[in-house]
CSV table of C-alpha atoms in Angstrom, one decimal:
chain,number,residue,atom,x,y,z
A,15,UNK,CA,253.6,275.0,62.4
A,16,UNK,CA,252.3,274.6,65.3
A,17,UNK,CA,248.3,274.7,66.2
A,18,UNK,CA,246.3,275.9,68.9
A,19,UNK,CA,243.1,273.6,69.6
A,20,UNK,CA,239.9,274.4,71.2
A,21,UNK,CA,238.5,271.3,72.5
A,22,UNK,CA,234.9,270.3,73.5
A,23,UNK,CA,235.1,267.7,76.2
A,24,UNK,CA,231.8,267.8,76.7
A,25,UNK,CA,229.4,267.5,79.8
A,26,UNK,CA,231.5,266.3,82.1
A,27,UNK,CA,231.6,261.9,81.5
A,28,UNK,CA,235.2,261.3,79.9
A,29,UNK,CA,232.7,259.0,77.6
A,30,UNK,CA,231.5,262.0,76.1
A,31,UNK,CA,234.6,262.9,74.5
A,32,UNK,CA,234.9,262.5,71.0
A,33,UNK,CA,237.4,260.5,69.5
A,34,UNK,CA,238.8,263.4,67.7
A,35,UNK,CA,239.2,265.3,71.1
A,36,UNK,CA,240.8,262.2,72.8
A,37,UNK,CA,243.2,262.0,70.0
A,38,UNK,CA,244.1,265.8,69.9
A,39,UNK,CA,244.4,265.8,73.9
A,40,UNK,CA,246.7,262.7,74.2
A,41,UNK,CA,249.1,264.5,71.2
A,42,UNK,CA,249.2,268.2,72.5
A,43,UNK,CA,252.2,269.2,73.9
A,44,UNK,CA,250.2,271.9,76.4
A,45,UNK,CA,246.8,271.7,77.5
A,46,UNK,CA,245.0,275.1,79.2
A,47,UNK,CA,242.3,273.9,81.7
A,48,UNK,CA,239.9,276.5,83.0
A,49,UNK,CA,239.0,276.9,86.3
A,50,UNK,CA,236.8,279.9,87.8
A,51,UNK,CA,237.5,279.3,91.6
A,52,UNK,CA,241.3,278.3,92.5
A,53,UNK,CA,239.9,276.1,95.3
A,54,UNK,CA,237.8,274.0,93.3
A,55,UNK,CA,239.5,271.5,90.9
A,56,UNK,CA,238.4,272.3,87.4
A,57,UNK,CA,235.7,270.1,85.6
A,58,UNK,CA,237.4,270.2,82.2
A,59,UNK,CA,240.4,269.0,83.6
A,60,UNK,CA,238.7,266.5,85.9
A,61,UNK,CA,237.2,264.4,82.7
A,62,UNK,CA,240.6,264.8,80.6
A,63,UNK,CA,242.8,263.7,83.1
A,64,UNK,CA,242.7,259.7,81.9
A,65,UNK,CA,244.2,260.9,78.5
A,66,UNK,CA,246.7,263.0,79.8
A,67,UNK,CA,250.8,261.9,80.5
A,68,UNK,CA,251.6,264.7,82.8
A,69,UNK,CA,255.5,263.3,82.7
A,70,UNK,CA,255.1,265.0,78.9
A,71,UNK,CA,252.7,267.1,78.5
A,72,UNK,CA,252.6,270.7,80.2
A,73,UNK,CA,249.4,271.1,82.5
A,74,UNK,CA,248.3,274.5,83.2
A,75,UNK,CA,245.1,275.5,85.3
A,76,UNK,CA,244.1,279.1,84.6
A,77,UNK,CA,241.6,281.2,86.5
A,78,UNK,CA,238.7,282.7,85.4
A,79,UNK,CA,236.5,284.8,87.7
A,80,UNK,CA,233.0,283.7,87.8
A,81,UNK,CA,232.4,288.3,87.9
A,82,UNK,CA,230.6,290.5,85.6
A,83,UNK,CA,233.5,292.8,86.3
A,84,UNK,CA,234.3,293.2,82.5
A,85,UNK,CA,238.2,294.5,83.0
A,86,UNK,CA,238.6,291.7,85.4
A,87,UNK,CA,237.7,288.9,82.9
A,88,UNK,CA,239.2,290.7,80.4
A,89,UNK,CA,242.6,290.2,82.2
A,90,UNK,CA,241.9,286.7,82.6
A,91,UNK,CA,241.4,286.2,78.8
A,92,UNK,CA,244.6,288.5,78.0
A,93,UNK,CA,246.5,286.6,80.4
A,94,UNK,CA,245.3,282.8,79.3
A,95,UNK,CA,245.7,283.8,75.0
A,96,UNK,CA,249.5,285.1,76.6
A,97,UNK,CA,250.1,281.5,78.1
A,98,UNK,CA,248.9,279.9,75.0
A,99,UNK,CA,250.5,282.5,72.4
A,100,UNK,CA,254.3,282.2,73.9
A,101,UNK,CA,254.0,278.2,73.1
A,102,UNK,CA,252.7,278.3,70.5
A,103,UNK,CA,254.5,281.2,68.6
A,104,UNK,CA,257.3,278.5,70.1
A,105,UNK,CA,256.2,275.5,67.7
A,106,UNK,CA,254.0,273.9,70.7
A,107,UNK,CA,250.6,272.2,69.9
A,108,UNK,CA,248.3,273.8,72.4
A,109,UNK,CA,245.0,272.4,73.6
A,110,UNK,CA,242.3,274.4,75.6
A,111,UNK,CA,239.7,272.4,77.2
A,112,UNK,CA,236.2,273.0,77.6
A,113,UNK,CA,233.4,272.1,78.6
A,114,UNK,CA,230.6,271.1,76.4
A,115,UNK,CA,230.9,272.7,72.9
A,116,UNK,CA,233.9,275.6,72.7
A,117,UNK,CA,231.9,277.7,70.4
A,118,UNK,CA,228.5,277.7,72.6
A,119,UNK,CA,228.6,280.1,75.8
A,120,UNK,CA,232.4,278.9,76.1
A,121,UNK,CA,235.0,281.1,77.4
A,122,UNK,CA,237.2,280.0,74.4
A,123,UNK,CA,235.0,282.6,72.4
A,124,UNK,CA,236.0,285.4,74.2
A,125,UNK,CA,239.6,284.1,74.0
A,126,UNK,CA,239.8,283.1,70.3
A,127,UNK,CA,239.4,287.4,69.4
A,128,UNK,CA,242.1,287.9,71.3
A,129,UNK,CA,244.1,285.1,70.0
A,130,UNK,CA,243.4,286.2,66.4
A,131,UNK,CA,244.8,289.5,67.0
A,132,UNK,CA,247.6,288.8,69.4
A,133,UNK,CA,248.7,286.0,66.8
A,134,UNK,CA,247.2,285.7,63.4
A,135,UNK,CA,249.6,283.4,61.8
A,136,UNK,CA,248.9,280.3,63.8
A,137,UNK,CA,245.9,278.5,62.9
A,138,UNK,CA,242.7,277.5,65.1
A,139,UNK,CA,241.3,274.3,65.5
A,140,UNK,CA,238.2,274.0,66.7
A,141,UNK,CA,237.2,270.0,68.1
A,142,UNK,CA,233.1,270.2,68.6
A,143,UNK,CA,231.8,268.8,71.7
A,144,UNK,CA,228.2,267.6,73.0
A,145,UNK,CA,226.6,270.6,74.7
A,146,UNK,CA,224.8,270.4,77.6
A,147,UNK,CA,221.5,270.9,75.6
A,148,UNK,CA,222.1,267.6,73.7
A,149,UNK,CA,223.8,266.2,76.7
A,150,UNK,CA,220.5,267.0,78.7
A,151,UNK,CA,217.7,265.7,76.4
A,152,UNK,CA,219.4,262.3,76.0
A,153,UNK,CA,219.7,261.9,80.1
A,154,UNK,CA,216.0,262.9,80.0
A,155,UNK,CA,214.9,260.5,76.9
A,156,UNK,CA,213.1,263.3,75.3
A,157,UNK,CA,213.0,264.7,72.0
A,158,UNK,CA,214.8,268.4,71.5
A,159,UNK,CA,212.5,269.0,68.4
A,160,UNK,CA,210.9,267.4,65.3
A,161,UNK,CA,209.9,267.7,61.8
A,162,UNK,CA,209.1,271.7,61.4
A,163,UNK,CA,209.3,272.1,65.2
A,164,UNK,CA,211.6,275.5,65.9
A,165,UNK,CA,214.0,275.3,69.1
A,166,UNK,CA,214.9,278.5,71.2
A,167,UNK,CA,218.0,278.3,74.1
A,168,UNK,CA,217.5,281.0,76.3
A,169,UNK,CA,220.1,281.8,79.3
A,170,UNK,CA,217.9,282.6,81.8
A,171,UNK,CA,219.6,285.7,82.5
A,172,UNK,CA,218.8,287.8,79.5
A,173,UNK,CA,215.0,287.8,81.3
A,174,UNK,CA,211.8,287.1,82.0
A,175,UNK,CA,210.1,288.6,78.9
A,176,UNK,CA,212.4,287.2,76.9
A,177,UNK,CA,211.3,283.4,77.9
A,178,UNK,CA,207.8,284.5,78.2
A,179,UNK,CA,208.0,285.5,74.2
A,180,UNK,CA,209.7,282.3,73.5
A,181,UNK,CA,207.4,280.6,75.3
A,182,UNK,CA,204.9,281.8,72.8
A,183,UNK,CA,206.8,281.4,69.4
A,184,UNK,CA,208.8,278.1,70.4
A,185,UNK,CA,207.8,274.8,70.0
A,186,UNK,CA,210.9,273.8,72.1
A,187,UNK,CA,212.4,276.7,74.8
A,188,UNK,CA,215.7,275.9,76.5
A,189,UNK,CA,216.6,277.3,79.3
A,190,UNK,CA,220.0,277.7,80.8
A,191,UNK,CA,221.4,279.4,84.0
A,192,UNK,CA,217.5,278.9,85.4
A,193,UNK,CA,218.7,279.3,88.9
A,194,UNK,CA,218.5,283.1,89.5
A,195,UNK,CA,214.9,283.5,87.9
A,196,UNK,CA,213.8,279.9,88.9
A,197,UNK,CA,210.8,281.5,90.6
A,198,UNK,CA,209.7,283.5,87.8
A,199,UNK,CA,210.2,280.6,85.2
A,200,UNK,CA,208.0,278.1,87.2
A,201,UNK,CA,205.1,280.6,87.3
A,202,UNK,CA,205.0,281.1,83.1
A,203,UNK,CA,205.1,277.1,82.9
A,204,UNK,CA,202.2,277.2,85.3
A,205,UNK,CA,200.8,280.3,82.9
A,206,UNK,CA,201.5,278.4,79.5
A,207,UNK,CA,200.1,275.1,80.8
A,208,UNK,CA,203.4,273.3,80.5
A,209,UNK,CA,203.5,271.7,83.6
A,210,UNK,CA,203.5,268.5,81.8
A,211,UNK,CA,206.2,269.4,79.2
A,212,UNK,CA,209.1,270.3,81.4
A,213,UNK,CA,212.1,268.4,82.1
A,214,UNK,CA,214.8,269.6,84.8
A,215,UNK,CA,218.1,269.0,84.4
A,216,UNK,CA,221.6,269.4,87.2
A,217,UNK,CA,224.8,268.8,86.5
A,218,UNK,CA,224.5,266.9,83.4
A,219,UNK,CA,227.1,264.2,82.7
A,220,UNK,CA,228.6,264.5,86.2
A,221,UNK,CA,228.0,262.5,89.3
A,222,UNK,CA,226.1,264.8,90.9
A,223,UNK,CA,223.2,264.6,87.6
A,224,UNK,CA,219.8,265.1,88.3
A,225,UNK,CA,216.9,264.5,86.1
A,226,UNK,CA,213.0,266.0,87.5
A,227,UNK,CA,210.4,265.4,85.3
A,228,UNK,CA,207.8,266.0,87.8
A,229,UNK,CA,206.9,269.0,87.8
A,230,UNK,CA,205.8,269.3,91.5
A,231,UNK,CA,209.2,267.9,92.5
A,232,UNK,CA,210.9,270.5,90.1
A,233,UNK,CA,208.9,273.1,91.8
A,234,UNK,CA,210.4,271.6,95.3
A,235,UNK,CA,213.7,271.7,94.3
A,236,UNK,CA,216.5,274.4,94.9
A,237,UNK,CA,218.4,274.5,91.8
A,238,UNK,CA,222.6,274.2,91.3
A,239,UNK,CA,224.0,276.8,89.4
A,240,UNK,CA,224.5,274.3,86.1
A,241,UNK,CA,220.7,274.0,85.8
A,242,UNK,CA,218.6,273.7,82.8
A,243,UNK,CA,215.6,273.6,81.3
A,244,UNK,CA,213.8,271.9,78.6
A,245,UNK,CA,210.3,273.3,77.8
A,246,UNK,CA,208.1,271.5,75.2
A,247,UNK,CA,205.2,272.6,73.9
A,248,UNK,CA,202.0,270.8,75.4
A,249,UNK,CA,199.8,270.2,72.1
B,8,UNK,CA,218.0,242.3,80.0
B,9,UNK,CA,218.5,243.9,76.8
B,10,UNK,CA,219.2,247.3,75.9
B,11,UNK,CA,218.0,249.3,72.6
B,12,UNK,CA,220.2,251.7,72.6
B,13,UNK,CA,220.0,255.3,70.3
B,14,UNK,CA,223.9,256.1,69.1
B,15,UNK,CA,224.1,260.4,67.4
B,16,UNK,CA,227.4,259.4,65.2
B,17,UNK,CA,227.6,263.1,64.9
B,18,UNK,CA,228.0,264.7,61.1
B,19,UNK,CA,229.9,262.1,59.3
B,20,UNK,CA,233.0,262.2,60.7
B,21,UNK,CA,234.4,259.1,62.3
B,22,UNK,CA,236.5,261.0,64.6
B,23,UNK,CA,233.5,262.9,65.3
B,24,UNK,CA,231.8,260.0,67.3
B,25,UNK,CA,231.9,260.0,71.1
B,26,UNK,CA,233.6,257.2,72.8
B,27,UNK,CA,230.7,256.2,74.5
B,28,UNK,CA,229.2,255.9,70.8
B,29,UNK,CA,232.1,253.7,70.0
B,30,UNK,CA,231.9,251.3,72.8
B,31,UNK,CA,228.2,250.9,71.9
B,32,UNK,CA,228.6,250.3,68.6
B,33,UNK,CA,231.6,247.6,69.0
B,34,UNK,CA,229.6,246.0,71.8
B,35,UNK,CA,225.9,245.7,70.3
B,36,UNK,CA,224.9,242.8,68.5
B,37,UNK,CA,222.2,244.1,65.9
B,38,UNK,CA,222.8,247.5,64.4
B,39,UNK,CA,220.2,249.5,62.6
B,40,UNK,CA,221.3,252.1,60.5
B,41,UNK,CA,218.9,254.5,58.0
B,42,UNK,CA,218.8,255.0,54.2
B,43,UNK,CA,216.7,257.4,53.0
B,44,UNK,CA,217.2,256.2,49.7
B,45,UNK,CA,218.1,252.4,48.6
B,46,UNK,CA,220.3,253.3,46.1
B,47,UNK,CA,222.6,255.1,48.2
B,48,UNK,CA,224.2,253.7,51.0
B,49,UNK,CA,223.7,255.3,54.9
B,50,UNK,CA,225.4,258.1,55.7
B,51,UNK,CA,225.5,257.0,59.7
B,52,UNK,CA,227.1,253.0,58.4
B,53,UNK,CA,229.6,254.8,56.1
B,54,UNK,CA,230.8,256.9,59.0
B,55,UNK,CA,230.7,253.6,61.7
B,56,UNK,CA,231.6,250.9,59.3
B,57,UNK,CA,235.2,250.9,60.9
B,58,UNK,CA,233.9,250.0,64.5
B,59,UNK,CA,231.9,246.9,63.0
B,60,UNK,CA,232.8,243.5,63.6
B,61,UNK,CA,230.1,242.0,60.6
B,62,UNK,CA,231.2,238.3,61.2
B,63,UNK,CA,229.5,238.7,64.6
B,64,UNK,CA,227.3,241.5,64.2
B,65,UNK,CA,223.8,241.6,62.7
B,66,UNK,CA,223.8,244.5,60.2
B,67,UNK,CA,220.2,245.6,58.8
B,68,UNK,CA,219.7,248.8,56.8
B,69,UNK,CA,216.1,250.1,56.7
B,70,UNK,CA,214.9,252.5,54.3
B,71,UNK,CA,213.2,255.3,55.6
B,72,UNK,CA,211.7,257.1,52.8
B,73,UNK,CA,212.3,260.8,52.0
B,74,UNK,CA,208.4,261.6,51.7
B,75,UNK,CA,205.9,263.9,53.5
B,76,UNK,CA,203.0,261.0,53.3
B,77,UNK,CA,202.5,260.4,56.7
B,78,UNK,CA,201.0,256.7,56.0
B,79,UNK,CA,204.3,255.9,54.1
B,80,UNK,CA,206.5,257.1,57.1
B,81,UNK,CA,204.7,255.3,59.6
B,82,UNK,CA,205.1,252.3,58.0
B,83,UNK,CA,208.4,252.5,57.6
B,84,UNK,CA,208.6,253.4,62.0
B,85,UNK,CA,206.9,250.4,62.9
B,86,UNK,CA,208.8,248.0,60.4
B,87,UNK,CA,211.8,249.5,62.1
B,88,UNK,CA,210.7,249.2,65.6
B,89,UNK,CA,209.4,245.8,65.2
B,90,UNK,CA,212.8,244.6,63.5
B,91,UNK,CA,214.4,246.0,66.6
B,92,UNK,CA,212.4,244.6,69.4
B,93,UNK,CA,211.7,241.2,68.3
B,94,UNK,CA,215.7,241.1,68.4
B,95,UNK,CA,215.9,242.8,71.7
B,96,UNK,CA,212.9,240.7,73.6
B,97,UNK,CA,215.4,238.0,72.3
B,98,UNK,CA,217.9,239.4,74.5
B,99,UNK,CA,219.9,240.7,72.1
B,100,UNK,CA,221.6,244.6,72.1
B,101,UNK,CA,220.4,246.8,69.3
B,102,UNK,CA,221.8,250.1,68.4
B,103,UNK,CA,220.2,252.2,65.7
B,104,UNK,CA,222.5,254.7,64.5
B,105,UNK,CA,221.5,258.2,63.6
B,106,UNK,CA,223.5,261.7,61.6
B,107,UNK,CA,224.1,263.8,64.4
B,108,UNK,CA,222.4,263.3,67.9
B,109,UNK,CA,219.2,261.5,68.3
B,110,UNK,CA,217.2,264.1,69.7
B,111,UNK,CA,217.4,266.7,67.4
B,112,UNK,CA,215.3,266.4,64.7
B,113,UNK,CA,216.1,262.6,64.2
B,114,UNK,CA,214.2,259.8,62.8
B,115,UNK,CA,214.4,258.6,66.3
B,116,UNK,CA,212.1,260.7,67.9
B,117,UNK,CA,209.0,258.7,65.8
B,118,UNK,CA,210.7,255.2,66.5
B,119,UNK,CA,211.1,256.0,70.4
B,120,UNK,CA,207.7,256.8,70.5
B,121,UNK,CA,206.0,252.9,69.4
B,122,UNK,CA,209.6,251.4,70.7
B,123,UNK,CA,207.4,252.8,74.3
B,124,UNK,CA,204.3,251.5,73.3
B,125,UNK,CA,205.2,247.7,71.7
B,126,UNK,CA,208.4,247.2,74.3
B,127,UNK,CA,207.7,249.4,77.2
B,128,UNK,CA,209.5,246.9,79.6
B,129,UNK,CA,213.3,247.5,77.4
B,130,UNK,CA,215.4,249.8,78.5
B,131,UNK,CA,216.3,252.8,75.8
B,132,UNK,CA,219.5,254.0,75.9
B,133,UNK,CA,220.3,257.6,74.3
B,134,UNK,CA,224.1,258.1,73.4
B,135,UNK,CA,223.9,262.0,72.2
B,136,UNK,CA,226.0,263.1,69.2
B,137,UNK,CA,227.8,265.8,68.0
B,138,UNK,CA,225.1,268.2,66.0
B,139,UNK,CA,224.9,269.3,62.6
B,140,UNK,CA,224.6,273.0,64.2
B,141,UNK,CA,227.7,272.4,66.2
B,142,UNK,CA,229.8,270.9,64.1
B,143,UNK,CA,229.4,273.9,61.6
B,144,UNK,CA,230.1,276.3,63.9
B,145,UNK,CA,233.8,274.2,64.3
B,146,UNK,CA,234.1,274.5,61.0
B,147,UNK,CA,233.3,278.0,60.1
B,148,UNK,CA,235.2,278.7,63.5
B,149,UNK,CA,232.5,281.4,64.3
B,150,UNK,CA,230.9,281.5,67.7
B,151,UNK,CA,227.2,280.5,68.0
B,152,UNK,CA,226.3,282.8,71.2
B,153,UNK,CA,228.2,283.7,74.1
B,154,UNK,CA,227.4,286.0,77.4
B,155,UNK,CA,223.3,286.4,77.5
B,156,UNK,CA,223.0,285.9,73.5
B,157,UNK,CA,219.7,284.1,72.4
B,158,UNK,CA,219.9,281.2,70.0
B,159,UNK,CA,216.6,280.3,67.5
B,160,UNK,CA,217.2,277.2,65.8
B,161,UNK,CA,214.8,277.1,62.7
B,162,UNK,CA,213.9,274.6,59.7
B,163,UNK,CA,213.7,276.9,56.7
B,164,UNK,CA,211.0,274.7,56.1
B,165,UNK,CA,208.6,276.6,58.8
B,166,UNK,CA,208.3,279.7,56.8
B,167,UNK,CA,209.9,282.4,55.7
B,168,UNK,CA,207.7,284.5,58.5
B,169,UNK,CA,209.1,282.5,61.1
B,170,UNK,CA,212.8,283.2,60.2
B,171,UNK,CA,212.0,286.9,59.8
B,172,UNK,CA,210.6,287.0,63.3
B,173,UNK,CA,213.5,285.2,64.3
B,174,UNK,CA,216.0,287.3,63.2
B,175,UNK,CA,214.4,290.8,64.8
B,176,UNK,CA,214.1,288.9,68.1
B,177,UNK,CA,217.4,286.8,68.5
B,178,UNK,CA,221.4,287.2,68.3
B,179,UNK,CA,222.3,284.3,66.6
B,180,UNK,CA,219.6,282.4,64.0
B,181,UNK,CA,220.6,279.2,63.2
B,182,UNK,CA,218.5,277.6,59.6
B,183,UNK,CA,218.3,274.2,58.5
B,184,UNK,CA,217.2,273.0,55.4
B,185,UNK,CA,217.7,276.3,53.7
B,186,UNK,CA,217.5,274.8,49.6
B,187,UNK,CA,213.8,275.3,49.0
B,188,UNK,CA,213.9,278.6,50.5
B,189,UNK,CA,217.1,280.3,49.9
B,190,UNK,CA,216.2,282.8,47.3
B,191,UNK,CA,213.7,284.4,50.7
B,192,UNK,CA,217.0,283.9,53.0
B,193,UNK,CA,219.5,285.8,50.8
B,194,UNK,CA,216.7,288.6,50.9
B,195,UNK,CA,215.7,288.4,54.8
B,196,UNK,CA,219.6,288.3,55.1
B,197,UNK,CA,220.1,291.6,52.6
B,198,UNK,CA,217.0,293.5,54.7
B,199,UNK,CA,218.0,293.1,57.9
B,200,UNK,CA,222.1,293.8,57.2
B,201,UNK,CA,223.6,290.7,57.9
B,202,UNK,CA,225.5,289.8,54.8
B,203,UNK,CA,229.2,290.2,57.1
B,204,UNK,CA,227.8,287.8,59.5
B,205,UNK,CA,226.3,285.1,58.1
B,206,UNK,CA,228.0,281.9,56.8
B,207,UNK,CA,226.8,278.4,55.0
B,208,UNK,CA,228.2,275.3,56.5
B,209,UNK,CA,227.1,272.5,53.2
B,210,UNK,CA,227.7,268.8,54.3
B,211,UNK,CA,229.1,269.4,57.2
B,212,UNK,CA,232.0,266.6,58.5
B,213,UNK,CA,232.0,264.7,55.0
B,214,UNK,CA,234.2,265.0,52.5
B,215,UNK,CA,232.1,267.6,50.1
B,216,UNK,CA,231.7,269.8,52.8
B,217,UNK,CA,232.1,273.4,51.6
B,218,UNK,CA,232.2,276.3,54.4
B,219,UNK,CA,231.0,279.7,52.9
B,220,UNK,CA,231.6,283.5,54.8
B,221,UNK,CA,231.3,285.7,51.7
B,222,UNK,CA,228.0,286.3,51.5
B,223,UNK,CA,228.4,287.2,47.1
B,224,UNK,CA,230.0,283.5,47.5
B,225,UNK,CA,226.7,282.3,49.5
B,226,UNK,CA,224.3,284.1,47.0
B,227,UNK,CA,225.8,282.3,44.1
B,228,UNK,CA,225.6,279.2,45.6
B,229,UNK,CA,223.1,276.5,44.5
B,230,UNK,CA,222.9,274.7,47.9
B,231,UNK,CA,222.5,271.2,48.8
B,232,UNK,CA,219.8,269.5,50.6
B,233,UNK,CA,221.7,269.5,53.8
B,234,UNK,CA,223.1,272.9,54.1
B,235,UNK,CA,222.4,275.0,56.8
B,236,UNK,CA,223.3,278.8,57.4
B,237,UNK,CA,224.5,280.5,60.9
B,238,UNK,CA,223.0,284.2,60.9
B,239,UNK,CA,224.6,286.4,63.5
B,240,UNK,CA,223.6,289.5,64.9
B,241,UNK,CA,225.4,292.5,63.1
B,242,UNK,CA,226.1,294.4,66.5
């Protein structure tokens, strides 16, 4: 039978790939790429392309609205779990890419309900990938956490409080998504004495990476939209 | 110049390893790879041993012992870190290899640290791996957060207080080390209504790994040293 396969390509450097996801890429007949804007290429695909024989293997971009508009994404996912379903109901391995780890503020979560229901019979594979957290830390050289140490990974978006509690529980906060409360996060690092502790980091794995560790220049800088946050604890 | 390079080789799985992590590893001349034990071999050489050329490559296992006496463990850092930099001030590669990435609570960390202070002038290299934390997720097929959901990240180790606060304040609580405290779990777990969403990922990527969702399953369970448990919101 065939199998439908979730695959982690990780942060963006086709290096990053595991073996396992290399392997499964090269041998699926059909591989879903995401994209959320139809006029920019998508990511996913970009690092997958080297493995892929597009003479044999059926390449599909799908859309994804970057909205909040709940039954606008919800179309999105309906259609994409259709486009897999039909190929794979029709004995077709079928690989969906993406980036970082599938399972970890990945789109395939939302589409992997909707598979389950829409076809139960044919199983899931899931290929891990390395998120943008681990992805980060190692661009940076720093450690993620230690011994006892307890790690929190906040996207920004769920609030200010919310970081300013973690700030006080965590040895290690996370932060994704930083851009739209940048302003407020910079002032509790200032608050919590962490100026020293913070590490920065755009675009992870991509060409365009950027790693601030100073935390005047972090405070200079405008931040990308893939932005995040590593907060250590200064004792 | 040299490079002393840090290679995650993810859970255990050889397919598991990135391809970065593979190039490294079939590159380097010296690899260093942990033993917690001397009568059992390393985890992270059984799951690299493949990539190994050891007619050309220097292979040193180094035991670092599975103790809380501080003096003991630091002993055992700076043996390490000296074995590696006398090689790699004699221009030589080294890689050490480490269970899932090297960042996350990874021997690493402590070896980074004097690596800074006896070599400061070698380049260190991270190559990040596929997480423990991750990779269960894969296997259990369950998401870890998705949309605004918080993550905590937790060593059963820190408390039983710390995962109770953990679990009132977070979507998804991921625990490590659960075995010396998994009688408390089972009853946080029970309290707070979480039994349909919580599942026990043991040896995760090896061949006794065992993937639990029924939570009478879980309870009877005596677990292994490295299990962990993924505890999801029940909303």
């Amino acid at each position: 039978m065939a199998t439908i396969f979730a695959v982690g390509v990780g942060p963006g450097d086709p290096e990053l790939l595991t073996r396992k996801a290399e392997r499964v890429l090269r041998q699926a007949d059909v591989i879903l790429a995401p994209v959320s804007n139809p006029s920019e290429a998508s990511v996913a695909l970009a690092t997958i392309r080297g493995f892929l024989d597009e003479s044999r293997q059926e390449v599909i971009v799908h859309q994804f609205p970057m909205t909040s508009d709940k039954a606008r994404l919800l179309h999105a996912w309906q259609e994409a779990a259709a486009l897999i379903a039909v190929r794979a109901e029709d004995g077709k391995d079928v690989a969906f890419v993406t980036i970082g780890d599938p399972l970890f503020y990945s789109t395939f979560i939302y589409l992997q309900r909707i598979l389950r229901e829409i076809c139960p019979q044919i199983p899931i594979e899931i290929v891990p990938g390395i998120s943008s957290v681990n992805a980060a830390a190692a661009a940076a050289g720093i450690p993620l956490v230690e011994a006892d140490e307890k790690m929190a990974v906040i996207p920004a978006t769920a609030g200010v409080e919310k970081i300013a509690e973690a700030l006080a529980r965590f040895e290690t906060v996370v932060l994704l998504k930083v851009k739209p409360v940048f302003g407020d996060i910079l002032e509790l690092i200032r608050q919590t004495g962490r100026e020293q502790s913070t590490v920065f980091v755009e675009r992870v794995g991509s060409d365009r990476q950027k790693v601030l560790t100073d935390f005047a220049e972090i405070a200079a800088h405008a931040p990308d939209y893939l932005s995040l946050m590593i907060i250590r604890c200064s004792c």
